[in-house]
Amino acid sequence: MNNYQQSIDKVITYIDAHLDETPELDKLAKIANLSKFHFHRIMKGFLNETLGSYINRIRFETAVKLLRYSSQPINEIAYRVGYNTPSSFTKGFKKMFGVSPSYVRKHKNLIIERTNKNVENDFQLVETVKSMYDIQVIFQQSKGKIGDSSTKANWESLFTAAQKHKIINWESKFYGINWDDPEITPNEKVRYDACISIPYNTKVKTEFSSKTIFGGKYLCFLYKGDYQNLGLVYNHIFRDWILKMDYNLREEPIFEQYINNKEITPKEDLLTEIFIPIK
């Protein structure tokens, strides 16, 4: 059993015993002794679904058992599995299973199937391990996942300003930092930093914000394809590399480098290198 298995077992055991509570990220990450930066992706890599989806599913599957094998009223079952109102419980239950809780209680031998099944693509990725130096960047933050209108506008604004002040040259590299997981955080609240590299110790004009992407050891993956599939790519990486190989992650955000120009490159030919900080 690797370290991740033990950490995840602790979280799952806690969740199963506290279905009536609203889970707090900080508390769950602390129980697992995992970085808050990577907690959700590690959990999804193991569970093959988001943590929120897992909790929701376990709540409803527990409810099915209680409906079949106990005499508790439906409203009490709703509260027991974490729903504040029986109506919201019934609505969610019906969305997942296609039938109401009262129908399951009356037809206890009914074979239940989930109505929302997930399909995940597989990706061919090139993996390397690199030791990186610090990267100095100017950056501008927007809210929204990579590829949507807000991040496009953010990149256009930063790029135009950088060109105006003659910051961009043939050595410039373009990076992105996703501070939130778009499968967990609503798209309009996902924080995304568009970053352009600058030479070390460059005096930055007041028009720009600047920071350092810290160097160190990184597990790197080269992905070819549409930016819209990056979420699936991350799921693939965490499930088939991070967890299986038991990599120990550092308390730093993951970042991406965009290698070719999306304005002149077909979506299927876009190259993105993903940098995951490891010890």
Short mmCIF file of C-alpha atoms in Angstrom, two decimals:
data_model
loop_
_atom_site.label_atom_id
_atom_site.label_comp_id
_atom_site.label_asym_id
_atom_site.label_seq_id
_atom_site.Cartn_x
_atom_site.Cartn_y
_atom_site.Cartn_z
CA MET A 1 0.00 0.00 0.00
CA ASN A 2 1.51 3.36 -1.00
CA ASN A 3 1.30 6.63 0.94
CA TYR A 4 -1.50 8.02 -1.21
CA GLN A 5 -3.63 4.93 -0.60
CA GLN A 6 -3.32 5.38 3.16
CA SER A 7 -4.10 9.10 2.95
CA ILE A 8 -7.14 8.58 0.75
CA ASP A 9 -8.43 5.75 2.95
CA LYS A 10 -8.43 8.14 5.90
CA VAL A 11 -10.47 10.72 3.98
CA ILE A 12 -12.98 8.17 2.68
CA THR A 13 -13.42 6.68 6.16
CA TYR A 14 -14.07 10.15 7.57
CA ILE A 15 -16.56 11.04 4.81
CA ASP A 16 -18.47 7.77 5.21
CA ALA A 17 -18.85 8.46 8.95
CA HIS A 18 -19.94 12.10 8.47
CA LEU A 19 -22.38 12.10 5.56
CA ASP A 20 -24.61 14.53 7.41
CA GLU A 21 -21.88 17.19 7.46
CA THR A 22 -20.73 19.67 4.80
CA PRO A 23 -17.09 18.69 4.18
CA GLU A 24 -14.45 21.42 4.47
CA LEU A 25 -11.50 21.27 2.09
CA ASP A 26 -8.95 22.37 4.68
CA LYS A 27 -10.14 19.72 7.12
CA LEU A 28 -10.14 16.89 4.57
CA ALA A 29 -6.70 17.85 3.22
CA LYS A 30 -5.39 17.92 6.79
CA ILE A 31 -6.83 14.47 7.51
CA ALA A 32 -5.09 13.18 4.38
CA ASN A 33 -1.90 15.11 5.13
CA LEU A 34 -1.95 16.30 1.51
CA SER A 35 -1.30 19.68 -0.05
CA LYS A 36 -4.41 21.81 -0.63
CA PHE A 37 -2.96 22.67 -4.06
CA HIS A 38 -3.25 19.07 -5.26
CA PHE A 39 -5.82 17.48 -2.93
CA HIS A 40 -8.78 17.49 -5.34
CA ARG A 41 -6.80 16.13 -8.29
CA ILE A 42 -5.25 13.36 -6.18
CA MET A 43 -8.69 12.37 -4.90
CA LYS A 44 -10.17 12.38 -8.41
CA GLY A 45 -7.25 10.35 -9.75
CA PHE A 46 -8.02 7.69 -7.14
CA LEU A 47 -11.81 7.84 -7.17
CA ASN A 48 -12.18 8.42 -10.94
CA GLU A 49 -14.72 11.11 -10.10
CA THR A 50 -14.59 14.45 -8.34
CA LEU A 51 -14.68 14.47 -4.56
CA GLY A 52 -18.02 16.29 -4.67
CA SER A 53 -19.47 13.66 -7.02
CA TYR A 54 -18.16 10.89 -4.78
CA ILE A 55 -19.75 12.40 -1.66
CA ASN A 56 -23.01 12.96 -3.53
CA ARG A 57 -23.04 9.40 -4.85
CA ILE A 58 -22.23 7.84 -1.47
CA ARG A 59 -24.99 9.89 0.15
CA PHE A 60 -27.57 8.64 -2.34
CA GLU A 61 -26.33 5.04 -2.30
CA THR A 62 -26.57 5.10 1.50
CA ALA A 63 -30.07 6.51 1.15
CA VAL A 64 -31.06 3.59 -1.13
CA LYS A 65 -29.93 1.12 1.55
CA LEU A 66 -31.90 2.97 4.22
CA LEU A 67 -34.99 3.11 1.99
CA ARG A 68 -34.79 -0.62 1.40
CA TYR A 69 -33.67 -1.98 4.73
CA SER A 70 -34.91 0.48 7.37
CA SER A 71 -38.24 1.94 8.37
CA GLN A 72 -36.93 5.49 8.80
CA PRO A 73 -39.16 8.15 7.23
CA ILE A 74 -37.84 9.66 4.00
CA ASN A 75 -37.38 13.12 5.53
CA GLU A 76 -35.18 11.63 8.29
CA ILE A 77 -33.11 9.78 5.70
CA ALA A 78 -32.66 13.07 3.82
CA TYR A 79 -31.23 14.76 6.93
CA ARG A 80 -29.10 11.73 7.78
CA VAL A 81 -27.29 11.86 4.41
CA GLY A 82 -26.66 15.59 4.53
CA TYR A 83 -29.65 17.30 2.92
CA ASN A 84 -31.25 20.24 4.69
CA THR A 85 -34.63 19.77 3.02
CA PRO A 86 -36.45 16.61 1.85
CA SER A 87 -37.37 18.39 -1.41
CA SER A 88 -33.74 18.96 -2.42
CA PHE A 89 -32.96 15.36 -1.48
CA THR A 90 -35.81 14.06 -3.64
CA LYS A 91 -34.77 16.26 -6.58
CA GLY A 92 -31.15 15.09 -6.44
CA PHE A 93 -32.11 11.44 -5.92
CA LYS A 94 -34.41 11.51 -8.95
CA LYS A 95 -31.74 13.19 -11.07
CA MET A 96 -29.23 10.46 -10.23
CA PHE A 97 -31.45 7.35 -10.37
CA GLY A 98 -34.42 8.41 -12.49
CA VAL A 99 -36.96 7.48 -9.80
CA SER A 100 -38.07 9.07 -6.53
CA PRO A 101 -37.14 7.88 -3.02
CA SER A 102 -40.78 6.98 -2.36
CA TYR A 103 -40.78 4.77 -5.48
CA VAL A 104 -37.72 2.89 -4.23
CA ARG A 105 -39.36 2.38 -0.82
CA LYS A 106 -42.44 0.87 -2.48
CA HIS A 107 -40.41 -1.24 -4.94
CA LYS A 108 -37.52 -2.49 -2.82
CA ASN A 109 -36.33 -5.07 -5.35
CA LEU A 110 -36.01 -2.50 -8.14
CA ILE A 111 -32.67 -2.63 -10.01
CA ILE A 112 -31.39 0.95 -9.97
CA GLU A 113 -29.01 2.36 -12.56
CA ARG A 114 -27.36 5.78 -12.53
CA THR A 115 -28.62 8.12 -15.24
CA ASN A 116 -25.42 10.20 -15.52
CA LYS A 117 -22.52 8.01 -16.58
CA ASN A 118 -19.12 9.58 -17.22
CA VAL A 119 -17.04 8.80 -20.29
CA GLU A 120 -13.34 9.66 -20.20
CA ASN A 121 -10.90 9.81 -23.08
CA ASP A 122 -7.40 8.37 -23.06
CA PHE A 123 -4.39 10.45 -24.09
CA GLN A 124 -0.89 9.70 -25.34
CA LEU A 125 1.48 11.87 -23.30
CA VAL A 126 5.25 12.31 -23.35
CA GLU A 127 6.63 12.20 -19.79
CA THR A 128 9.94 13.65 -18.53
CA VAL A 129 11.40 14.81 -15.21
CA LYS A 130 13.10 18.21 -15.25
CA SER A 131 15.02 20.38 -12.82
CA MET A 132 13.88 23.95 -13.44
CA TYR A 133 15.33 27.35 -12.57
CA ASP A 134 13.06 30.13 -11.26
CA ILE A 135 11.04 31.79 -14.02
CA GLN A 136 10.38 35.53 -13.81
CA VAL A 137 7.07 36.57 -15.38
CA ILE A 138 4.69 39.43 -15.80
CA PHE A 139 1.13 38.24 -15.28
CA GLN A 140 -2.50 39.20 -15.27
CA GLN A 141 -5.25 37.25 -13.51
CA SER A 142 -8.73 36.56 -14.81
CA LYS A 143 -11.58 34.32 -13.71
CA GLY A 144 -12.58 31.49 -16.00
CA LYS A 145 -11.06 28.26 -17.33
CA ILE A 146 -8.48 28.24 -20.10
CA GLY A 147 -10.00 28.81 -23.52
CA ASP A 148 -13.15 30.67 -22.49
CA SER A 149 -13.93 34.30 -23.35
CA SER A 150 -12.55 35.76 -20.11
CA THR A 151 -9.15 34.06 -20.39
CA LYS A 152 -8.94 34.95 -24.10
CA ALA A 153 -9.60 38.61 -23.29
CA ASN A 154 -7.08 38.45 -20.46
CA TRP A 155 -4.37 37.08 -22.78
CA GLU A 156 -5.15 39.65 -25.48
CA SER A 157 -4.94 42.51 -22.97
CA LEU A 158 -1.64 41.30 -21.47
CA PHE A 159 -0.09 40.51 -24.86
CA THR A 160 -1.06 43.89 -26.34
CA ALA A 161 0.36 45.79 -23.35
CA ALA A 162 3.56 43.71 -23.41
CA GLN A 163 4.02 44.42 -27.12
CA LYS A 164 3.40 48.12 -26.59
CA HIS A 165 6.15 48.30 -23.97
CA LYS A 166 8.45 46.05 -26.05
CA ILE A 167 8.60 43.32 -23.43
CA ILE A 168 7.97 40.45 -25.86
CA ASN A 169 10.83 39.12 -27.97
CA TRP A 170 11.82 35.84 -29.61
CA GLU A 171 12.86 34.39 -26.22
CA SER A 172 9.52 35.10 -24.54
CA LYS A 173 7.61 32.09 -23.24
CA PHE A 174 3.96 31.91 -22.34
CA TYR A 175 2.66 30.19 -19.22
CA GLY A 176 -0.65 29.66 -17.45
CA ILE A 177 -1.41 28.92 -13.80
CA ASN A 178 -4.78 27.46 -12.80
CA TRP A 179 -5.31 28.12 -9.11
CA ASP A 180 -8.61 26.25 -8.98
CA ASP A 181 -9.93 23.03 -10.48
CA PRO A 182 -12.76 23.89 -12.93
CA GLU A 183 -14.44 20.58 -12.07
CA ILE A 184 -14.76 21.76 -8.46
CA THR A 185 -14.98 25.54 -8.67
CA PRO A 186 -17.67 27.25 -10.80
CA ASN A 187 -16.15 28.46 -14.08
CA GLU A 188 -16.81 32.11 -13.30
CA LYS A 189 -14.73 31.81 -10.13
CA VAL A 190 -11.77 29.79 -11.45
CA ARG A 191 -8.64 31.93 -11.04
CA TYR A 192 -6.26 31.84 -13.98
CA ASP A 193 -2.94 33.68 -14.38
CA ALA A 194 -1.74 34.48 -17.90
CA CYS A 195 2.06 34.82 -17.67
CA ILE A 196 4.82 36.00 -20.03
CA SER A 197 8.45 35.32 -19.14
CA ILE A 198 10.92 38.17 -18.72
CA PRO A 199 14.71 38.08 -18.23
CA TYR A 200 15.87 37.63 -14.65
CA ASN A 201 16.22 40.90 -12.65
CA THR A 202 14.29 42.89 -15.27
CA LYS A 203 12.94 46.15 -13.90
CA VAL A 204 9.20 45.81 -14.42
CA LYS A 205 7.14 48.82 -15.46
CA THR A 206 4.39 49.87 -13.07
CA GLU A 207 1.75 48.87 -15.63
CA PHE A 208 2.48 45.21 -14.95
CA SER A 209 2.30 42.80 -12.03
CA SER A 210 5.25 40.44 -11.76
CA LYS A 211 6.18 37.34 -9.79
CA THR A 212 8.36 34.22 -9.78
CA ILE A 213 7.33 30.75 -10.84
CA PHE A 214 9.61 28.80 -8.53
CA GLY A 215 12.06 26.30 -9.91
CA GLY A 216 12.88 22.84 -8.62
CA LYS A 217 12.03 19.33 -9.71
CA TYR A 218 9.01 18.90 -11.97
CA LEU A 219 7.25 15.95 -13.52
CA CYS A 220 6.46 17.18 -17.04
CA PHE A 221 4.00 15.99 -19.68
CA LEU A 222 3.80 17.14 -23.27
CA TYR A 223 0.22 17.11 -24.53
CA LYS A 224 -0.92 17.66 -28.11
CA GLY A 225 -4.50 18.77 -28.63
CA ASP A 226 -7.29 21.20 -27.79
CA TYR A 227 -6.98 23.26 -24.59
CA GLN A 228 -10.59 22.32 -23.78
CA ASN A 229 -9.43 18.75 -23.07
CA LEU A 230 -6.83 19.75 -20.47
CA GLY A 231 -9.16 18.81 -17.60
CA LEU A 232 -9.33 15.24 -18.91
CA VAL A 233 -5.58 15.24 -19.43
CA TYR A 234 -5.02 16.16 -15.77
CA ASN A 235 -7.37 13.38 -14.67
CA HIS A 236 -5.36 10.93 -16.77
CA ILE A 237 -2.05 12.16 -15.32
CA PHE A 238 -3.10 11.95 -11.69
CA ARG A 239 -4.79 8.57 -12.09
CA ASP A 240 -2.12 6.81 -14.17
CA TRP A 241 1.10 8.48 -13.03
CA ILE A 242 0.92 10.41 -9.76
CA LEU A 243 -1.00 7.79 -7.81
CA LYS A 244 0.46 4.66 -9.38
CA MET A 245 4.06 5.87 -9.12
CA ASP A 246 3.47 7.40 -5.65
CA TYR A 247 5.07 10.75 -6.53
CA ASN A 248 5.43 13.15 -3.60
CA LEU A 249 4.13 16.58 -4.61
CA ARG A 250 5.52 19.92 -3.49
CA GLU A 251 3.40 22.76 -2.08
CA GLU A 252 3.50 24.73 -5.34
CA PRO A 253 0.87 25.20 -8.05
CA ILE A 254 0.91 23.28 -11.31
CA PHE A 255 1.61 25.43 -14.36
CA GLU A 256 1.43 25.06 -18.14
CA GLN A 257 3.57 26.32 -21.01
CA TYR A 258 1.88 27.02 -24.35
CA ILE A 259 4.43 26.18 -26.99
CA ASN A 260 2.81 27.24 -30.26
CA ASN A 261 0.61 30.11 -31.39
CA LYS A 262 -3.06 29.23 -31.00
CA GLU A 263 -4.03 31.93 -33.51
CA ILE A 264 -2.36 30.10 -36.41
CA THR A 265 -2.28 26.50 -35.11
CA PRO A 266 -5.18 24.04 -35.53
CA LYS A 267 -6.64 23.03 -32.15
CA GLU A 268 -5.62 19.41 -32.60
CA ASP A 269 -1.97 20.46 -33.10
CA LEU A 270 -1.62 22.76 -30.09
CA LEU A 271 1.26 21.76 -27.80
CA THR A 272 1.03 22.24 -24.04
CA GLU A 273 3.67 21.22 -21.53
CA ILE A 274 2.32 20.56 -18.03
CA PHE A 275 4.65 21.06 -15.04
CA ILE A 276 3.78 19.24 -11.78
CA PRO A 277 6.04 20.07 -8.79
CA ILE A 278 7.53 16.97 -7.15
CA LYS A 279 10.08 16.37 -4.40
#
